[in-house]
Amino acid sequence: MHWKRTFALCLCAALTLGMAGCGAAPPSEPAGSAEPAGSAKTPETSAVSEAPQASENIPQGEKYIALTFDDGPTGNDGGRTERLLDGLKERGVHATFFLCGYRVRDFHSMMDRYLAEGHEVGNHTMDHIRLDIDTDDGGRAQVSSNNELIASYTGQKPTLMRPVGGAYNDAVIASMKQLGMPIILWNIDSQDWKYHDDAAIIKQRIVDNARDGAIVLEHDLYDATLEGVFAAIDELQAQGYAFVTVSELATIKGMTLEPGKVYTGFTPDDTVVTSGSNFS
């Protein structure tokens, strides 16, 4: 295990903080991992904060990269999300999880761990649908309702969102601007959605494409993702990389995330999109 060194970094209180599944329909649960929907509990009522979710204890390294996981959570106690969180904690890694509301309803037993362990929770819509073609409001209802659901478990509304498939248009941009949420895509695709039974390929795609300021796309759905990601982390930490949340990465790179703007990463080659459309 590679031990991290942490340093206390005060984040600017004025920092404005608030990409994805690969199909328009909700992804099916991999065989053998689902928990019965009846296990869901009624969310406890609590004060909801919209404060930034970046941790004050940011992992320190020579280079920085953000791992992101879409489509979770997966499984309750003993499930895939728990094993993913355990492996990240063991390695001193912070990550960003873009959660689907329909899955939060069924698989919510790990919800209290995300923020407590330095991770960031983002919004990946309530029903995992294409916001650019399957909604009339630019996704406002899909995202706002998921914000409320997630906050009922974590005490904080997500401040970042990722559209399904990385798909957006001007209506989505306008709606996310109204909701105060930046749109986060990626510039490294692990392609675990394609090679979901081959951990070696997933690992190598991350390692081969890693660069300072990058955002990596993965999914909290497959056992091979866990194996491949853990192997990639171990190798990249040995190369001086630290793994941080998207908001932490933006802070490190001196970026202020703005509502309704589209970010693919924070490398010199990345640009910020303010209008237009995309289907990644």
mmCIF file of C-alpha atoms in Angstrom:
data_model
loop_
_atom_site.group_PDB
_atom_site.id
_atom_site.type_symbol
_atom_site.label_atom_id
_atom_site.label_comp_id
_atom_site.label_asym_id
_atom_site.label_seq_id
_atom_site.Cartn_x
_atom_site.Cartn_y
_atom_site.Cartn_z
ATOM 1 C CA MET A 1 0.000 0.000 0.000
ATOM 2 C CA HIS A 2 1.282 3.409 -0.852
ATOM 3 C CA TRP A 3 0.810 5.821 2.059
ATOM 4 C CA LYS A 4 -0.239 9.330 1.237
ATOM 5 C CA ARG A 5 1.048 12.489 2.794
ATOM 6 C CA THR A 6 -1.629 15.063 3.399
ATOM 7 C CA PHE A 7 -1.400 18.726 3.925
ATOM 8 C CA ALA A 8 -3.953 21.171 5.241
ATOM 9 C CA LEU A 9 -5.221 23.345 2.452
ATOM 10 C CA CYS A 10 -7.830 25.982 3.162
ATOM 11 C CA LEU A 11 -10.241 26.301 0.293
ATOM 12 C CA CYS A 12 -11.639 29.666 -0.726
ATOM 13 C CA ALA A 13 -15.147 30.049 0.690
ATOM 14 C CA ALA A 14 -16.198 31.922 -2.415
ATOM 15 C CA LEU A 15 -15.286 29.082 -4.747
ATOM 16 C CA THR A 16 -18.268 28.362 -6.972
ATOM 17 C CA LEU A 17 -18.887 24.679 -7.311
ATOM 18 C CA GLY A 18 -22.015 23.489 -8.388
ATOM 19 C CA MET A 19 -19.168 14.186 -17.185
ATOM 20 C CA ALA A 20 -21.071 9.318 -17.797
ATOM 21 C CA GLY A 21 -23.189 6.402 -18.407
ATOM 22 C CA CYS A 22 -22.903 5.178 -21.933
ATOM 23 C CA GLY A 23 -26.510 4.655 -22.911
ATOM 24 C CA ALA A 24 -29.799 6.464 -22.726
ATOM 25 C CA ALA A 25 -31.470 3.786 -20.619
ATOM 26 C CA PRO A 26 -30.559 2.996 -17.010
ATOM 27 C CA PRO A 27 -27.769 0.409 -16.929
ATOM 28 C CA SER A 28 -28.788 -3.001 -15.687
ATOM 29 C CA GLU A 29 -27.339 -4.348 -12.466
ATOM 30 C CA PRO A 30 -24.545 -6.864 -13.092
ATOM 31 C CA ALA A 31 -25.676 -10.358 -12.171
ATOM 32 C CA GLY A 32 -25.364 -11.288 -8.543
ATOM 33 C CA SER A 33 -24.742 -7.788 -7.174
ATOM 34 C CA ALA A 34 -28.208 -6.327 -6.715
ATOM 35 C CA GLU A 35 -29.809 -5.803 -3.319
ATOM 36 C CA PRO A 36 -33.606 -5.980 -2.988
ATOM 37 C CA ALA A 37 -35.285 -2.645 -3.553
ATOM 38 C CA GLY A 38 -37.314 -3.228 -0.402
ATOM 39 C CA SER A 39 -34.198 -2.658 1.673
ATOM 40 C CA ALA A 40 -34.423 1.106 1.144
ATOM 41 C CA LYS A 41 -34.977 3.210 4.237
ATOM 42 C CA THR A 42 -36.803 6.480 4.558
ATOM 43 C CA PRO A 43 -34.258 9.295 4.347
ATOM 44 C CA GLU A 44 -33.732 11.082 7.623
ATOM 45 C CA THR A 45 -34.545 14.754 7.661
ATOM 46 C CA SER A 46 -31.588 16.991 8.360
ATOM 47 C CA ALA A 47 -30.213 20.397 7.570
ATOM 48 C CA VAL A 48 -29.058 20.521 3.983
ATOM 49 C CA SER A 49 -25.882 22.362 3.087
ATOM 50 C CA GLU A 50 -24.816 23.525 -0.354
ATOM 51 C CA ALA A 51 -21.240 24.138 0.772
ATOM 52 C CA PRO A 52 -18.374 22.995 -1.458
ATOM 53 C CA GLN A 53 -17.553 19.320 -0.955
ATOM 54 C CA ALA A 54 -13.789 19.545 -1.383
ATOM 55 C CA SER A 55 -11.907 18.200 1.613
ATOM 56 C CA GLU A 56 -9.554 20.360 3.642
ATOM 57 C CA ASN A 57 -7.047 17.483 3.642
ATOM 58 C CA ILE A 58 -6.050 17.087 0.039
ATOM 59 C CA PRO A 59 -3.698 14.228 -0.883
ATOM 60 C CA GLN A 60 -0.287 15.610 -1.794
ATOM 61 C CA GLY A 61 1.743 14.615 -4.835
ATOM 62 C CA GLU A 62 3.953 15.864 -7.619
ATOM 63 C CA LYS A 63 1.089 15.516 -10.122
ATOM 64 C CA TYR A 64 -2.669 15.397 -9.619
ATOM 65 C CA ILE A 65 -5.480 13.464 -11.263
ATOM 66 C CA ALA A 66 -9.195 13.018 -10.553
ATOM 67 C CA LEU A 67 -10.893 9.618 -10.659
ATOM 68 C CA THR A 68 -14.647 9.759 -11.265
ATOM 69 C CA PHE A 69 -17.189 6.950 -11.017
ATOM 70 C CA ASP A 70 -20.603 7.115 -12.716
ATOM 71 C CA ASP A 71 -23.877 5.213 -12.300
ATOM 72 C CA GLY A 72 -23.557 4.148 -8.658
ATOM 73 C CA PRO A 73 -24.137 3.243 -5.986
ATOM 74 C CA THR A 74 -23.944 -0.514 -6.526
ATOM 75 C CA GLY A 75 -24.988 -2.886 -3.756
ATOM 76 C CA ASN A 76 -25.528 -2.249 -0.076
ATOM 77 C CA ASP A 77 -23.449 -3.728 2.753
ATOM 78 C CA GLY A 78 -20.794 -6.007 1.271
ATOM 79 C CA GLY A 79 -21.519 -4.776 -2.260
ATOM 80 C CA ARG A 80 -19.301 -3.333 -4.949
ATOM 81 C CA THR A 81 -19.460 0.266 -3.752
ATOM 82 C CA GLU A 82 -18.353 -0.747 -0.284
ATOM 83 C CA ARG A 83 -15.384 -2.659 -1.720
ATOM 84 C CA LEU A 84 -14.507 0.300 -3.929
ATOM 85 C CA LEU A 85 -14.593 2.698 -0.998
ATOM 86 C CA ASP A 86 -12.496 0.310 1.091
ATOM 87 C CA GLY A 87 -9.817 0.116 -1.609
ATOM 88 C CA LEU A 88 -9.708 3.884 -2.090
ATOM 89 C CA LYS A 89 -9.453 4.470 1.641
ATOM 90 C CA GLU A 90 -6.617 1.959 1.933
ATOM 91 C CA ARG A 91 -4.689 3.873 -0.732
ATOM 92 C CA GLY A 92 -5.431 7.377 0.549
ATOM 93 C CA VAL A 93 -7.381 8.328 -2.568
ATOM 94 C CA HIS A 94 -10.132 10.906 -2.958
ATOM 95 C CA ALA A 95 -12.585 10.452 -5.857
ATOM 96 C CA THR A 96 -15.788 11.952 -7.249
ATOM 97 C CA PHE A 97 -18.926 9.822 -7.509
ATOM 98 C CA PHE A 98 -21.648 10.894 -9.938
ATOM 99 C CA LEU A 99 -24.708 9.129 -8.522
ATOM 100 C CA CYS A 100 -28.018 8.159 -10.145
ATOM 101 C CA GLY A 101 -31.065 8.788 -8.001
ATOM 102 C CA TYR A 102 -32.897 5.611 -8.925
ATOM 103 C CA ARG A 103 -29.898 3.666 -7.639
ATOM 104 C CA VAL A 104 -29.519 5.763 -4.509
ATOM 105 C CA ARG A 105 -33.059 4.709 -3.591
ATOM 106 C CA ASP A 106 -32.067 1.038 -3.640
ATOM 107 C CA PHE A 107 -28.398 1.125 -2.698
ATOM 108 C CA HIS A 108 -27.842 3.775 -0.057
ATOM 109 C CA SER A 109 -26.115 2.073 2.864
ATOM 110 C CA MET A 110 -22.734 3.615 1.947
ATOM 111 C CA MET A 111 -24.019 7.175 1.507
ATOM 112 C CA ASP A 112 -22.581 8.353 4.818
ATOM 113 C CA ARG A 113 -19.073 7.266 3.814
ATOM 114 C CA TYR A 114 -18.549 9.414 0.712
ATOM 115 C CA LEU A 115 -18.067 12.809 2.324
ATOM 116 C CA ALA A 116 -16.672 11.429 5.580
ATOM 117 C CA GLU A 117 -13.801 9.787 3.673
ATOM 118 C CA GLY A 118 -12.910 12.835 1.594
ATOM 119 C CA HIS A 119 -14.818 11.984 -1.577
ATOM 120 C CA GLU A 120 -17.117 14.242 -3.571
ATOM 121 C CA VAL A 121 -20.696 13.419 -4.533
ATOM 122 C CA GLY A 122 -21.949 14.615 -7.915
ATOM 123 C CA ASN A 123 -25.261 14.327 -9.763
ATOM 124 C CA HIS A 124 -25.773 11.937 -12.706
ATOM 125 C CA THR A 125 -29.549 12.532 -13.055
ATOM 126 C CA MET A 126 -32.414 10.798 -11.327
ATOM 127 C CA ASP A 127 -33.234 8.198 -14.006
ATOM 128 C CA HIS A 128 -30.081 7.985 -16.157
ATOM 129 C CA ILE A 129 -31.596 9.549 -19.268
ATOM 130 C CA ARG A 130 -30.155 11.734 -22.046
ATOM 131 C CA LEU A 131 -30.889 15.285 -20.993
ATOM 132 C CA ASP A 132 -30.405 16.729 -24.472
ATOM 133 C CA ILE A 133 -33.007 14.572 -26.193
ATOM 134 C CA ASP A 134 -35.217 13.034 -23.480
ATOM 135 C CA THR A 135 -36.213 16.116 -21.470
ATOM 136 C CA ASP A 136 -38.076 19.324 -22.256
ATOM 137 C CA ASP A 137 -36.441 21.407 -19.540
ATOM 138 C CA GLY A 138 -32.750 20.811 -20.177
ATOM 139 C CA GLY A 139 -32.691 18.302 -17.347
ATOM 140 C CA ARG A 140 -33.650 20.716 -14.620
ATOM 141 C CA ALA A 141 -36.186 18.367 -12.970
ATOM 142 C CA GLN A 142 -33.954 15.307 -13.318
ATOM 143 C CA VAL A 143 -31.030 17.038 -11.662
ATOM 144 C CA SER A 144 -32.832 19.060 -9.009
ATOM 145 C CA SER A 145 -34.846 16.076 -7.754
ATOM 146 C CA ASN A 146 -31.675 13.993 -7.538
ATOM 147 C CA ASN A 147 -29.969 16.807 -5.655
ATOM 148 C CA GLU A 148 -32.695 16.680 -3.031
ATOM 149 C CA LEU A 149 -32.573 12.895 -2.762
ATOM 150 C CA ILE A 150 -28.798 12.797 -2.369
ATOM 151 C CA ALA A 151 -28.903 15.598 0.198
ATOM 152 C CA SER A 152 -31.461 13.665 2.251
ATOM 153 C CA TYR A 153 -28.755 11.040 2.854
ATOM 154 C CA THR A 154 -25.557 13.103 2.888
ATOM 155 C CA GLY A 155 -26.708 16.459 4.277
ATOM 156 C CA GLN A 156 -25.233 18.260 1.254
ATOM 157 C CA LYS A 157 -26.581 18.919 -2.194
ATOM 158 C CA PRO A 158 -24.208 17.974 -5.004
ATOM 159 C CA THR A 159 -22.451 20.945 -6.516
ATOM 160 C CA LEU A 160 -21.301 19.240 -9.738
ATOM 161 C CA MET A 161 -23.202 17.306 -12.381
ATOM 162 C CA ARG A 162 -22.341 14.983 -15.250
ATOM 163 C CA PRO A 163 -24.861 14.413 -18.045
ATOM 164 C CA VAL A 164 -25.510 10.867 -19.190
ATOM 165 C CA GLY A 165 -23.244 9.974 -22.088
ATOM 166 C CA GLY A 166 -21.531 13.352 -21.759
ATOM 167 C CA ALA A 167 -24.407 14.702 -23.863
ATOM 168 C CA TYR A 168 -25.460 18.324 -23.531
ATOM 169 C CA ASN A 169 -26.895 21.165 -25.585
ATOM 170 C CA ASP A 170 -27.672 24.818 -24.990
ATOM 171 C CA ALA A 171 -30.825 23.922 -23.032
ATOM 172 C CA VAL A 172 -28.835 21.707 -20.657
ATOM 173 C CA ILE A 173 -26.200 24.408 -20.233
ATOM 174 C CA ALA A 174 -28.903 26.991 -19.450
ATOM 175 C CA SER A 175 -30.640 24.724 -16.928
ATOM 176 C CA MET A 176 -27.420 23.861 -15.126
ATOM 177 C CA LYS A 177 -26.536 27.533 -14.978
ATOM 178 C CA GLN A 178 -29.891 28.177 -13.289
ATOM 179 C CA LEU A 179 -29.217 25.356 -10.828
ATOM 180 C CA GLY A 180 -25.733 26.684 -10.114
ATOM 181 C CA MET A 181 -23.950 23.556 -11.315
ATOM 182 C CA PRO A 182 -20.841 23.182 -13.505
ATOM 183 C CA ILE A 183 -20.957 20.342 -16.062
ATOM 184 C CA ILE A 184 -18.063 17.907 -15.607
ATOM 185 C CA LEU A 185 -16.987 15.612 -18.450
ATOM 186 C CA TRP A 186 -13.602 13.839 -18.750
ATOM 187 C CA ASN A 187 -10.452 13.620 -20.864
ATOM 188 C CA ILE A 188 -9.469 10.018 -20.057
ATOM 189 C CA ASP A 189 -11.964 7.214 -20.700
ATOM 190 C CA SER A 190 -11.045 3.936 -19.012
ATOM 191 C CA GLN A 191 -13.610 2.263 -21.313
ATOM 192 C CA ASP A 192 -14.642 -0.028 -18.483
ATOM 193 C CA TRP A 193 -18.120 0.109 -20.021
ATOM 194 C CA LYS A 194 -16.602 -1.714 -23.018
ATOM 195 C CA TYR A 195 -13.945 -3.876 -21.336
ATOM 196 C CA HIS A 196 -15.970 -4.569 -18.203
ATOM 197 C CA ASP A 197 -14.493 -8.051 -17.841
ATOM 198 C CA ASP A 198 -10.840 -7.121 -18.470
ATOM 199 C CA ALA A 199 -9.151 -5.379 -15.561
ATOM 200 C CA ALA A 200 -5.779 -5.316 -17.332
ATOM 201 C CA ILE A 201 -7.108 -3.168 -20.181
ATOM 202 C CA ILE A 202 -8.875 -0.813 -17.782
ATOM 203 C CA LYS A 203 -5.720 -0.392 -15.745
ATOM 204 C CA GLN A 204 -3.519 0.176 -18.779
ATOM 205 C CA ARG A 205 -5.833 2.756 -20.338
ATOM 206 C CA ILE A 206 -5.659 4.805 -17.148
ATOM 207 C CA VAL A 207 -1.890 4.473 -16.740
ATOM 208 C CA ASP A 208 -1.036 5.096 -20.413
ATOM 209 C CA ASN A 209 -3.157 8.248 -20.631
ATOM 210 C CA ALA A 210 -2.489 9.699 -17.184
ATOM 211 C CA ARG A 211 -1.348 13.316 -17.053
ATOM 212 C CA ASP A 212 -1.375 16.098 -14.546
ATOM 213 C CA GLY A 213 -4.803 17.748 -14.315
ATOM 214 C CA ALA A 214 -6.761 14.959 -16.027
ATOM 215 C CA ILE A 215 -10.237 13.643 -15.171
ATOM 216 C CA VAL A 216 -10.760 9.879 -15.598
ATOM 217 C CA LEU A 217 -14.122 8.273 -16.395
ATOM 218 C CA GLU A 218 -15.024 4.953 -14.762
ATOM 219 C CA HIS A 219 -18.250 3.307 -13.608
ATOM 220 C CA ASP A 220 -19.222 1.949 -10.221
ATOM 221 C CA LEU A 221 -20.679 -1.156 -11.833
ATOM 222 C CA TYR A 222 -18.033 -3.795 -12.554
ATOM 223 C CA ASP A 223 -15.652 -5.957 -10.542
ATOM 224 C CA ALA A 224 -12.998 -5.512 -13.251
ATOM 225 C CA THR A 225 -13.176 -1.755 -12.722
ATOM 226 C CA LEU A 226 -12.210 -2.149 -9.086
ATOM 227 C CA GLU A 227 -9.297 -4.452 -9.905
ATOM 228 C CA GLY A 228 -8.092 -2.282 -12.780
ATOM 229 C CA VAL A 229 -8.444 1.014 -10.922
ATOM 230 C CA PHE A 230 -6.631 -0.229 -7.826
ATOM 231 C CA ALA A 231 -3.745 -1.503 -9.970
ATOM 232 C CA ALA A 232 -3.594 1.824 -11.829
ATOM 233 C CA ILE A 233 -3.585 3.786 -8.580
ATOM 234 C CA ASP A 234 -0.719 1.719 -7.196
ATOM 235 C CA GLU A 235 1.389 2.266 -10.306
ATOM 236 C CA LEU A 236 0.623 5.969 -10.655
ATOM 237 C CA GLN A 237 1.193 6.742 -6.987
ATOM 238 C CA ALA A 238 4.656 5.252 -7.434
ATOM 239 C CA GLN A 239 5.124 7.810 -10.233
ATOM 240 C CA GLY A 240 4.260 10.716 -7.937
ATOM 241 C CA TYR A 241 0.538 11.112 -8.672
ATOM 242 C CA ALA A 242 -1.987 12.031 -6.013
ATOM 243 C CA PHE A 243 -5.680 11.300 -6.540
ATOM 244 C CA VAL A 244 -8.096 14.081 -5.663
ATOM 245 C CA THR A 245 -11.716 15.065 -6.265
ATOM 246 C CA VAL A 246 -12.734 17.192 -9.229
ATOM 247 C CA SER A 247 -13.253 20.229 -7.011
ATOM 248 C CA GLU A 248 -9.905 19.699 -5.314
ATOM 249 C CA LEU A 249 -8.218 19.378 -8.708
ATOM 250 C CA ALA A 250 -9.806 22.623 -9.875
ATOM 251 C CA THR A 251 -8.570 24.385 -6.744
ATOM 252 C CA ILE A 252 -5.048 23.019 -7.147
ATOM 253 C CA LYS A 253 -5.006 24.240 -10.764
ATOM 254 C CA GLY A 254 -6.334 27.676 -9.845
ATOM 255 C CA MET A 255 -9.660 27.184 -11.601
ATOM 256 C CA THR A 256 -13.006 28.514 -10.399
ATOM 257 C CA LEU A 257 -15.770 26.184 -11.564
ATOM 258 C CA GLU A 258 -18.679 28.208 -12.917
ATOM 259 C CA PRO A 259 -22.330 27.142 -13.239
ATOM 260 C CA GLY A 260 -23.395 26.037 -16.705
ATOM 261 C CA LYS A 261 -19.862 25.789 -18.062
ATOM 262 C CA VAL A 262 -18.486 22.481 -19.377
ATOM 263 C CA TYR A 263 -15.127 21.177 -18.155
ATOM 264 C CA THR A 264 -13.290 18.141 -19.518
ATOM 265 C CA GLY A 265 -10.211 18.484 -17.321
ATOM 266 C CA PHE A 266 -7.572 20.921 -16.171
ATOM 267 C CA THR A 267 -4.639 20.129 -18.461
ATOM 268 C CA PRO A 268 -3.134 22.771 -20.795
ATOM 269 C CA ASP A 269 -5.082 21.270 -23.717
ATOM 270 C CA ASP A 270 -8.515 21.547 -22.079
ATOM 271 C CA THR A 271 -10.948 24.306 -22.951
ATOM 272 C CA VAL A 272 -14.102 25.505 -21.212
ATOM 273 C CA VAL A 273 -17.343 25.222 -23.222
ATOM 274 C CA THR A 274 -20.085 27.775 -22.672
ATOM 275 C CA SER A 275 -22.486 26.958 -25.533
ATOM 276 C CA GLY A 276 -23.180 24.363 -28.187
ATOM 277 C CA SER A 277 -23.795 20.639 -27.962
ATOM 278 C CA ASN A 278 -21.880 17.416 -27.472
ATOM 279 C CA PHE A 279 -22.455 13.705 -27.434
ATOM 280 C CA SER A 280 -19.315 11.869 -26.254
#
